[in-house]
JSON list of C-alpha atoms in Angstrom, two decimals:
[
{"chain": "A", "resi": 1, "resn": "LEU", "atom": "CA", "xyz": [0.00, 0.01, 0.00]},
{"chain": "A", "resi": 2, "resn": "SER", "atom": "CA", "xyz": [2.88, 2.32, 0.76]},
{"chain": "A", "resi": 3, "resn": "SER", "atom": "CA", "xyz": [4.31, 1.64, -2.73]},
{"chain": "A", "resi": 4, "resn": "ALA", "atom": "CA", "xyz": [0.89, 2.29, -4.31]},
{"chain": "A", "resi": 5, "resn": "LEU", "atom": "CA", "xyz": [0.56, 5.65, -2.50]},
{"chain": "A", "resi": 6, "resn": "SER", "atom": "CA", "xyz": [4.05, 6.63, -3.63]},
{"chain": "A", "resi": 7, "resn": "SER", "atom": "CA", "xyz": [3.03, 5.73, -7.21]},
{"chain": "A", "resi": 8, "resn": "LEU", "atom": "CA", "xyz": [-0.12, 7.82, -6.78]},
{"chain": "A", "resi": 9, "resn": "ALA", "atom": "CA", "xyz": [2.03, 10.84, -5.88]},
{"chain": "A", "resi": 10, "resn": "THR", "atom": "CA", "xyz": [4.24, 10.23, -8.95]},
{"chain": "A", "resi": 11, "resn": "ALA", "atom": "CA", "xyz": [1.20, 9.85, -11.26]},
{"chain": "A", "resi": 12, "resn": "TYR", "atom": "CA", "xyz": [-0.40, 12.97, -9.74]},
{"chain": "A", "resi": 13, "resn": "ASN", "atom": "CA", "xyz": [2.76, 14.98, -10.44]},
{"chain": "A", "resi": 14, "resn": "SER", "atom": "CA", "xyz": [2.95, 13.68, -14.01]},
{"chain": "A", "resi": 15, "resn": "ALA", "atom": "CA", "xyz": [-0.67, 14.65, -14.64]},
{"chain": "A", "resi": 16, "resn": "GLU", "atom": "CA", "xyz": [-0.16, 18.06, -13.07]},
{"chain": "A", "resi": 17, "resn": "SER", "atom": "CA", "xyz": [2.96, 18.63, -15.18]},
{"chain": "A", "resi": 18, "resn": "ALA", "atom": "CA", "xyz": [1.10, 17.64, -18.37]},
{"chain": "A", "resi": 19, "resn": "LEU", "atom": "CA", "xyz": [-1.71, 20.07, -17.55]},
{"chain": "A", "resi": 20, "resn": "THR", "atom": "CA", "xyz": [0.71, 22.86, -16.74]},
{"chain": "A", "resi": 21, "resn": "ALA", "atom": "CA", "xyz": [2.32, 22.40, -20.17]},
{"chain": "A", "resi": 22, "resn": "GLN", "atom": "CA", "xyz": [-1.07, 23.33, -21.70]},
{"chain": "A", "resi": 23, "resn": "THR", "atom": "CA", "xyz": [-1.38, 26.68, -19.93]},
{"chain": "A", "resi": 24, "resn": "GLY", "atom": "CA", "xyz": [0.43, 29.98, -19.85]},
{"chain": "A", "resi": 25, "resn": "GLN", "atom": "CA", "xyz": [3.06, 31.37, -22.18]},
{"chain": "A", "resi": 26, "resn": "ASN", "atom": "CA", "xyz": [4.22, 28.87, -24.85]},
{"chain": "A", "resi": 27, "resn": "ALA", "atom": "CA", "xyz": [1.27, 26.61, -23.97]},
{"chain": "A", "resi": 28, "resn": "GLY", "atom": "CA", "xyz": [0.56, 23.42, -25.85]},
{"chain": "A", "resi": 29, "resn": "PRO", "atom": "CA", "xyz": [-2.19, 22.76, -28.38]},
{"chain": "A", "resi": 30, "resn": "LEU", "atom": "CA", "xyz": [-4.91, 22.41, -25.71]},
{"chain": "A", "resi": 31, "resn": "GLU", "atom": "CA", "xyz": [-4.44, 25.94, -24.44]},
{"chain": "A", "resi": 32, "resn": "GLY", "atom": "CA", "xyz": [-7.81, 27.49, -23.64]},
{"chain": "A", "resi": 33, "resn": "GLN", "atom": "CA", "xyz": [-9.68, 24.17, -23.86]},
{"chain": "A", "resi": 34, "resn": "SER", "atom": "CA", "xyz": [-12.13, 23.58, -21.01]},
{"chain": "A", "resi": 35, "resn": "ILE", "atom": "CA", "xyz": [-10.86, 20.03, -20.50]},
{"chain": "A", "resi": 36, "resn": "ILE", "atom": "CA", "xyz": [-7.70, 21.45, -18.94]},
{"chain": "A", "resi": 37, "resn": "PHE", "atom": "CA", "xyz": [-9.75, 23.29, -16.30]},
{"chain": "A", "resi": 38, "resn": "THR", "atom": "CA", "xyz": [-11.93, 20.17, -15.74]},
{"chain": "A", "resi": 39, "resn": "LEU", "atom": "CA", "xyz": [-8.88, 17.92, -15.19]},
{"chain": "A", "resi": 40, "resn": "ARG", "atom": "CA", "xyz": [-7.18, 20.44, -12.95]},
{"chain": "A", "resi": 41, "resn": "SER", "atom": "CA", "xyz": [-10.35, 20.79, -10.89]},
{"chain": "A", "resi": 42, "resn": "MET", "atom": "CA", "xyz": [-10.61, 17.01, -10.54]},
{"chain": "A", "resi": 43, "resn": "LEU", "atom": "CA", "xyz": [-6.97, 16.70, -9.43]},
{"chain": "A", "resi": 44, "resn": "SER", "atom": "CA", "xyz": [-7.49, 19.49, -6.89]},
{"chain": "A", "resi": 45, "resn": "SER", "atom": "CA", "xyz": [-10.63, 17.80, -5.60]},
{"chain": "A", "resi": 46, "resn": "LEU", "atom": "CA", "xyz": [-8.75, 14.53, -5.12]},
{"chain": "A", "resi": 47, "resn": "ALA", "atom": "CA", "xyz": [-5.78, 16.20, -3.49]},
{"chain": "A", "resi": 48, "resn": "HIS", "atom": "CA", "xyz": [-8.07, 17.98, -1.01]},
{"chain": "A", "resi": 49, "resn": "TYR", "atom": "CA", "xyz": [-10.35, 15.03, -0.32]},
{"chain": "A", "resi": 50, "resn": "ASP", "atom": "CA", "xyz": [-11.76, 15.19, 3.20]},
{"chain": "A", "resi": 51, "resn": "SER", "atom": "CA", "xyz": [-13.59, 12.22, 4.73]},
{"chain": "A", "resi": 52, "resn": "GLY", "atom": "CA", "xyz": [-14.96, 14.30, 7.59]},
{"chain": "A", "resi": 53, "resn": "PRO", "atom": "CA", "xyz": [-14.43, 13.53, 11.24]},
{"chain": "A", "resi": 54, "resn": "ALA", "atom": "CA", "xyz": [-12.23, 10.46, 11.41]},
{"chain": "A", "resi": 55, "resn": "ASN", "atom": "CA", "xyz": [-8.78, 9.48, 12.60]},
{"chain": "A", "resi": 56, "resn": "ILE", "atom": "CA", "xyz": [-7.53, 10.05, 9.05]},
{"chain": "A", "resi": 57, "resn": "PRO", "atom": "CA", "xyz": [-9.63, 12.89, 7.55]},
{"chain": "A", "resi": 58, "resn": "THR", "atom": "CA", "xyz": [-7.40, 13.93, 4.65]},
{"chain": "A", "resi": 59, "resn": "LEU", "atom": "CA", "xyz": [-4.69, 12.71, 2.26]},
{"chain": "A", "resi": 60, "resn": "THR", "atom": "CA", "xyz": [-2.20, 14.79, 4.25]},
{"chain": "A", "resi": 61, "resn": "SER", "atom": "CA", "xyz": [-3.06, 12.72, 7.32]},
{"chain": "A", "resi": 62, "resn": "LEU", "atom": "CA", "xyz": [-2.37, 9.63, 5.20]},
{"chain": "A", "resi": 63, "resn": "GLY", "atom": "CA", "xyz": [1.06, 10.90, 4.19]},
{"chain": "A", "resi": 64, "resn": "LEU", "atom": "CA", "xyz": [0.21, 12.50, 0.82]},
{"chain": "A", "resi": 65, "resn": "GLU", "atom": "CA", "xyz": [0.78, 16.23, 0.76]},
{"chain": "A", "resi": 66, "resn": "VAL", "atom": "CA", "xyz": [0.57, 18.80, -2.03]},
{"chain": "A", "resi": 67, "resn": "ASP", "atom": "CA", "xyz": [3.01, 21.69, -1.65]},
{"chain": "A", "resi": 68, "resn": "GLN", "atom": "CA", "xyz": [2.60, 25.30, -2.79]},
{"chain": "A", "resi": 69, "resn": "THR", "atom": "CA", "xyz": [4.01, 24.50, -6.24]},
{"chain": "A", "resi": 70, "resn": "GLY", "atom": "CA", "xyz": [1.34, 21.82, -6.80]},
{"chain": "A", "resi": 71, "resn": "ASN", "atom": "CA", "xyz": [3.66, 18.81, -6.39]},
{"chain": "A", "resi": 72, "resn": "MET", "atom": "CA", "xyz": [2.47, 15.87, -4.34]},
{"chain": "A", "resi": 73, "resn": "SER", "atom": "CA", "xyz": [4.87, 13.97, -2.12]},
{"chain": "A", "resi": 74, "resn": "PHE", "atom": "CA", "xyz": [4.44, 10.84, -0.05]},
{"chain": "A", "resi": 75, "resn": "SER", "atom": "CA", "xyz": [5.78, 10.48, 3.49]},
{"chain": "A", "resi": 76, "resn": "PRO", "atom": "CA", "xyz": [6.25, 6.78, 4.34]},
{"chain": "A", "resi": 77, "resn": "THR", "atom": "CA", "xyz": [6.99, 7.77, 7.93]},
{"chain": "A", "resi": 78, "resn": "THR", "atom": "CA", "xyz": [3.58, 9.41, 8.36]},
{"chain": "A", "resi": 79, "resn": "PHE", "atom": "CA", "xyz": [1.89, 6.46, 6.68]},
{"chain": "A", "resi": 80, "resn": "THR", "atom": "CA", "xyz": [3.57, 3.75, 8.77]},
{"chain": "A", "resi": 81, "resn": "SER", "atom": "CA", "xyz": [2.55, 5.51, 11.99]},
{"chain": "A", "resi": 82, "resn": "LEU", "atom": "CA", "xyz": [-1.16, 4.96, 11.17]},
{"chain": "A", "resi": 83, "resn": "GLY", "atom": "CA", "xyz": [-3.34, 2.04, 12.20]},
{"chain": "A", "resi": 84, "resn": "ALA", "atom": "CA", "xyz": [-4.55, -0.43, 9.57]},
{"chain": "A", "resi": 85, "resn": "ASN", "atom": "CA", "xyz": [-8.23, 0.00, 10.51]},
{"chain": "A", "resi": 86, "resn": "ASP", "atom": "CA", "xyz": [-7.98, 3.82, 10.19]},
{"chain": "A", "resi": 87, "resn": "ILE", "atom": "CA", "xyz": [-6.30, 3.48, 6.79]},
{"chain": "A", "resi": 88, "resn": "SER", "atom": "CA", "xyz": [-8.92, 1.00, 5.63]},
{"chain": "A", "resi": 89, "resn": "GLN", "atom": "CA", "xyz": [-11.74, 3.27, 6.81]},
{"chain": "A", "resi": 90, "resn": "PHE", "atom": "CA", "xyz": [-10.25, 6.29, 5.04]},
{"chain": "A", "resi": 91, "resn": "LEU", "atom": "CA", "xyz": [-9.59, 4.45, 1.77]},
{"chain": "A", "resi": 92, "resn": "GLY", "atom": "CA", "xyz": [-12.86, 2.51, 1.71]},
{"chain": "A", "resi": 93, "resn": "ASN", "atom": "CA", "xyz": [-13.49, 0.80, -1.61]},
{"chain": "A", "resi": 94, "resn": "THR", "atom": "CA", "xyz": [-14.66, 1.70, -5.11]},
{"chain": "A", "resi": 95, "resn": "ALA", "atom": "CA", "xyz": [-18.21, 0.46, -4.46]},
{"chain": "A", "resi": 96, "resn": "SER", "atom": "CA", "xyz": [-19.25, 1.76, -1.07]},
{"chain": "A", "resi": 97, "resn": "GLY", "atom": "CA", "xyz": [-17.33, 4.83, -0.08]},
{"chain": "A", "resi": 98, "resn": "GLY", "atom": "CA", "xyz": [-14.14, 6.48, 1.08]},
{"chain": "A", "resi": 99, "resn": "PHE", "atom": "CA", "xyz": [-11.32, 7.99, -0.91]},
{"chain": "A", "resi": 100, "resn": "LEU", "atom": "CA", "xyz": [-11.20, 5.10, -3.42]},
{"chain": "A", "resi": 101, "resn": "LYS", "atom": "CA", "xyz": [-14.88, 5.53, -4.38]},
{"chain": "A", "resi": 102, "resn": "THR", "atom": "CA", "xyz": [-14.48, 9.29, -4.78]},
{"chain": "A", "resi": 103, "resn": "ALA", "atom": "CA", "xyz": [-11.34, 8.86, -6.87]},
{"chain": "A", "resi": 104, "resn": "ASN", "atom": "CA", "xyz": [-12.93, 6.08, -8.97]},
{"chain": "A", "resi": 105, "resn": "ASP", "atom": "CA", "xyz": [-16.10, 8.16, -9.58]},
{"chain": "A", "resi": 106, "resn": "ASP", "atom": "CA", "xyz": [-14.02, 11.20, -10.52]},
{"chain": "A", "resi": 107, "resn": "MET", "atom": "CA", "xyz": [-11.90, 9.19, -12.94]},
{"chain": "A", "resi": 108, "resn": "ASN", "atom": "CA", "xyz": [-15.01, 7.61, -14.50]},
{"chain": "A", "resi": 109, "resn": "SER", "atom": "CA", "xyz": [-16.55, 11.05, -15.00]},
{"chain": "A", "resi": 110, "resn": "VAL", "atom": "CA", "xyz": [-13.47, 11.94, -17.06]},
{"chain": "A", "resi": 111, "resn": "THR", "atom": "CA", "xyz": [-12.72, 8.70, -18.87]},
{"chain": "A", "resi": 112, "resn": "ASP", "atom": "CA", "xyz": [-16.18, 7.27, -19.62]},
{"chain": "A", "resi": 113, "resn": "SER", "atom": "CA", "xyz": [-16.17, 6.46, -23.33]},
{"chain": "A", "resi": 114, "resn": "THR", "atom": "CA", "xyz": [-19.67, 7.91, -23.83]},
{"chain": "A", "resi": 115, "resn": "THR", "atom": "CA", "xyz": [-20.22, 10.76, -21.42]},
{"chain": "A", "resi": 116, "resn": "GLY", "atom": "CA", "xyz": [-16.76, 11.41, -19.97]},
{"chain": "A", "resi": 117, "resn": "SER", "atom": "CA", "xyz": [-15.14, 14.83, -20.09]},
{"chain": "A", "resi": 118, "resn": "LEU", "atom": "CA", "xyz": [-12.33, 13.54, -22.32]},
{"chain": "A", "resi": 119, "resn": "GLU", "atom": "CA", "xyz": [-14.73, 12.01, -24.86]},
{"chain": "A", "resi": 120, "resn": "THR", "atom": "CA", "xyz": [-16.84, 15.18, -24.86]},
{"chain": "A", "resi": 121, "resn": "SER", "atom": "CA", "xyz": [-13.76, 17.33, -25.42]},
{"chain": "A", "resi": 122, "resn": "VAL", "atom": "CA", "xyz": [-12.45, 15.10, -28.17]},
{"chain": "A", "resi": 123, "resn": "ASN", "atom": "CA", "xyz": [-15.82, 15.30, -29.94]},
{"chain": "A", "resi": 124, "resn": "SER", "atom": "CA", "xyz": [-15.90, 19.06, -29.51]},
{"chain": "A", "resi": 125, "resn": "ILE", "atom": "CA", "xyz": [-12.37, 19.52, -30.86]},
{"chain": "A", "resi": 126, "resn": "GLN", "atom": "CA", "xyz": [-13.13, 17.15, -33.74]},
{"chain": "A", "resi": 127, "resn": "GLY", "atom": "CA", "xyz": [-16.19, 19.24, -34.56]},
{"chain": "A", "resi": 128, "resn": "GLU", "atom": "CA", "xyz": [-14.06, 22.40, -34.53]},
{"chain": "A", "resi": 129, "resn": "LEU", "atom": "CA", "xyz": [-11.49, 20.77, -36.81]},
{"chain": "A", "resi": 130, "resn": "THR", "atom": "CA", "xyz": [-14.20, 19.62, -39.24]},
{"chain": "A", "resi": 131, "resn": "SER", "atom": "CA", "xyz": [-15.68, 23.13, -39.28]},
{"chain": "A", "resi": 132, "resn": "GLU", "atom": "CA", "xyz": [-12.27, 24.67, -39.91]},
{"chain": "A", "resi": 133, "resn": "GLN", "atom": "CA", "xyz": [-11.57, 22.14, -42.69]},
{"chain": "A", "resi": 134, "resn": "ASN", "atom": "CA", "xyz": [-14.93, 22.94, -44.32]},
{"chain": "A", "resi": 135, "resn": "GLN", "atom": "CA", "xyz": [-14.17, 26.66, -44.09]},
{"chain": "A", "resi": 136, "resn": "LEU", "atom": "CA", "xyz": [-10.74, 26.06, -45.64]},
{"chain": "A", "resi": 137, "resn": "THR", "atom": "CA", "xyz": [-12.30, 24.05, -48.49]},
{"chain": "A", "resi": 138, "resn": "ASP", "atom": "CA", "xyz": [-14.88, 26.82, -49.11]},
{"chain": "A", "resi": 139, "resn": "ASP", "atom": "CA", "xyz": [-12.19, 29.52, -49.04]},
{"chain": "A", "resi": 140, "resn": "THR", "atom": "CA", "xyz": [-9.99, 27.51, -51.44]},
{"chain": "A", "resi": 141, "resn": "ALA", "atom": "CA", "xyz": [-12.93, 27.15, -53.84]},
{"chain": "A", "resi": 142, "resn": "ARG", "atom": "CA", "xyz": [-13.59, 30.90, -53.65]},
{"chain": "A", "resi": 143, "resn": "VAL", "atom": "CA", "xyz": [-9.92, 31.68, -54.33]},
{"chain": "A", "resi": 144, "resn": "THR", "atom": "CA", "xyz": [-9.91, 29.30, -57.30]},
{"chain": "A", "resi": 145, "resn": "THR", "atom": "CA", "xyz": [-13.10, 30.86, -58.71]},
{"chain": "A", "resi": 146, "resn": "LEU", "atom": "CA", "xyz": [-11.66, 34.36, -58.25]},
{"chain": "A", "resi": 147, "resn": "GLN", "atom": "CA", "xyz": [-8.36, 33.28, -59.85]},
{"chain": "A", "resi": 148, "resn": "ASN", "atom": "CA", "xyz": [-10.19, 31.82, -62.86]},
{"chain": "A", "resi": 149, "resn": "SER", "atom": "CA", "xyz": [-12.31, 34.96, -63.20]},
{"chain": "A", "resi": 150, "resn": "LEU", "atom": "CA", "xyz": [-9.24, 37.20, -63.05]},
{"chain": "A", "resi": 151, "resn": "MET", "atom": "CA", "xyz": [-7.45, 35.05, -65.63]},
{"chain": "A", "resi": 152, "resn": "THR", "atom": "CA", "xyz": [-10.45, 35.35, -67.96]},
{"chain": "A", "resi": 153, "resn": "GLN", "atom": "CA", "xyz": [-10.53, 39.10, -67.47]},
{"chain": "A", "resi": 154, "resn": "LEU", "atom": "CA", "xyz": [-6.79, 39.29, -68.04]},
{"chain": "A", "resi": 155, "resn": "SER", "atom": "CA", "xyz": [-7.13, 37.31, -71.29]},
{"chain": "A", "resi": 156, "resn": "GLU", "atom": "CA", "xyz": [-9.94, 39.61, -72.41]},
{"chain": "A", "resi": 157, "resn": "ALA", "atom": "CA", "xyz": [-7.84, 42.67, -71.52]},
{"chain": "A", "resi": 158, "resn": "ASP", "atom": "CA", "xyz": [-4.87, 41.25, -73.48]},
{"chain": "A", "resi": 159, "resn": "ALA", "atom": "CA", "xyz": [-7.16, 40.67, -76.46]},
{"chain": "A", "resi": 160, "resn": "ALA", "atom": "CA", "xyz": [-8.52, 44.23, -76.22]},
{"chain": "A", "resi": 161, "resn": "ILE", "atom": "CA", "xyz": [-4.98, 45.66, -76.00]},
{"chain": "A", "resi": 162, "resn": "ALA", "atom": "CA", "xyz": [-3.92, 43.63, -79.02]},
{"chain": "A", "resi": 163, "resn": "THR", "atom": "CA", "xyz": [-6.96, 44.95, -80.94]},
{"chain": "A", "resi": 164, "resn": "LEU", "atom": "CA", "xyz": [-6.13, 48.54, -79.94]},
{"chain": "A", "resi": 165, "resn": "GLN", "atom": "CA", "xyz": [-2.51, 48.08, -80.94]},
{"chain": "A", "resi": 166, "resn": "SER", "atom": "CA", "xyz": [-3.64, 46.70, -84.28]},
{"chain": "A", "resi": 167, "resn": "GLN", "atom": "CA", "xyz": [-6.02, 49.65, -84.77]},
{"chain": "A", "resi": 168, "resn": "THR", "atom": "CA", "xyz": [-3.23, 52.06, -83.79]},
{"chain": "A", "resi": 169, "resn": "THR", "atom": "CA", "xyz": [-0.93, 50.51, -86.37]},
{"chain": "A", "resi": 170, "resn": "TYR", "atom": "CA", "xyz": [-3.73, 50.63, -88.99]},
{"chain": "A", "resi": 171, "resn": "PHE", "atom": "CA", "xyz": [-4.51, 54.31, -88.35]},
{"chain": "A", "resi": 172, "resn": "THR", "atom": "CA", "xyz": [-0.83, 55.25, -88.20]},
{"chain": "A", "resi": 173, "resn": "ASP", "atom": "CA", "xyz": [-0.24, 53.54, -91.53]},
{"chain": "A", "resi": 174, "resn": "LEU", "atom": "CA", "xyz": [-3.41, 55.17, -92.95]},
{"chain": "A", "resi": 175, "resn": "PHE", "atom": "CA", "xyz": [-2.37, 58.66, -91.87]},
{"chain": "A", "resi": 176, "resn": "GLN", "atom": "CA", "xyz": [1.12, 58.14, -93.27]},
{"chain": "A", "resi": 177, "resn": "ALA", "atom": "CA", "xyz": [-0.27, 56.93, -96.53]},
{"chain": "A", "resi": 178, "resn": "GLU", "atom": "CA", "xyz": [-2.72, 59.84, -96.74]},
{"chain": "A", "resi": 179, "resn": "TYR", "atom": "CA", "xyz": [-0.51, 62.64, -95.55]},
{"chain": "A", "resi": 180, "resn": "GLY", "atom": "CA", "xyz": [2.95, 61.23, -96.02]},
{"chain": "A", "resi": 181, "resn": "ASN", "atom": "CA", "xyz": [5.79, 62.42, -93.83]},
{"chain": "A", "resi": 182, "resn": "ASN", "atom": "CA", "xyz": [4.59, 66.02, -93.93]},
{"chain": "A", "resi": 183, "resn": "THR", "atom": "CA", "xyz": [4.69, 67.10, -90.38]},
{"chain": "A", "resi": 184, "resn": "SER", "atom": "CA", "xyz": [5.39, 70.81, -90.98]},
{"chain": "A", "resi": 185, "resn": "GLY", "atom": "CA", "xyz": [1.83, 71.72, -90.26]},
{"chain": "A", "resi": 186, "resn": "SER", "atom": "CA", "xyz": [1.24, 73.41, -93.65]},
{"chain": "A", "resi": 187, "resn": "SER", "atom": "CA", "xyz": [-1.60, 72.26, -95.72]},
{"chain": "A", "resi": 188, "resn": "GLY", "atom": "CA", "xyz": [-2.23, 72.72, -99.33]},
{"chain": "A", "resi": 189, "resn": "GLY", "atom": "CA", "xyz": [-4.99, 75.22, -100.13]},
{"chain": "A", "resi": 190, "resn": "GLY", "atom": "CA", "xyz": [-8.12, 73.80, -100.96]}
]
């Protein structure tokens, strides 16, 4: 049991560290997601579990303590000084009560494959990703349509410029044929 409680402290610290990596400056991809708050709240609830008036009312009394930085440590000395009946009463079991039932219920509320917080968050994030992908597809189609329209307009403008250049050449040749190279501004009387 002492080894299991030590492992609980290690697992708690790993979970807390993973959640911390998703918050603050340079946060991970889950920054701002409600699941981070939900998981943090659950961990805090477990760390501050109180069984009420008993010989072992809290995890701290059992030898598990969370310091100001959020790290949990296990004190084997505190644990070994406790009586087996008091430990058993505090821990209880997953079916009828005590810390183990509370911890099990909290974990199930997070990990349930249908209604758990993790499943709900995954579905929500997947919905957001699908929506973003649909928006990207729509935007790409709009850009392609605009690009095609601009290319058509550019081709039409090139054709119009070519026609104007041809007309300019025609009129220049016509004027030169009609009036020659006479650019002195004098005209014959007529």
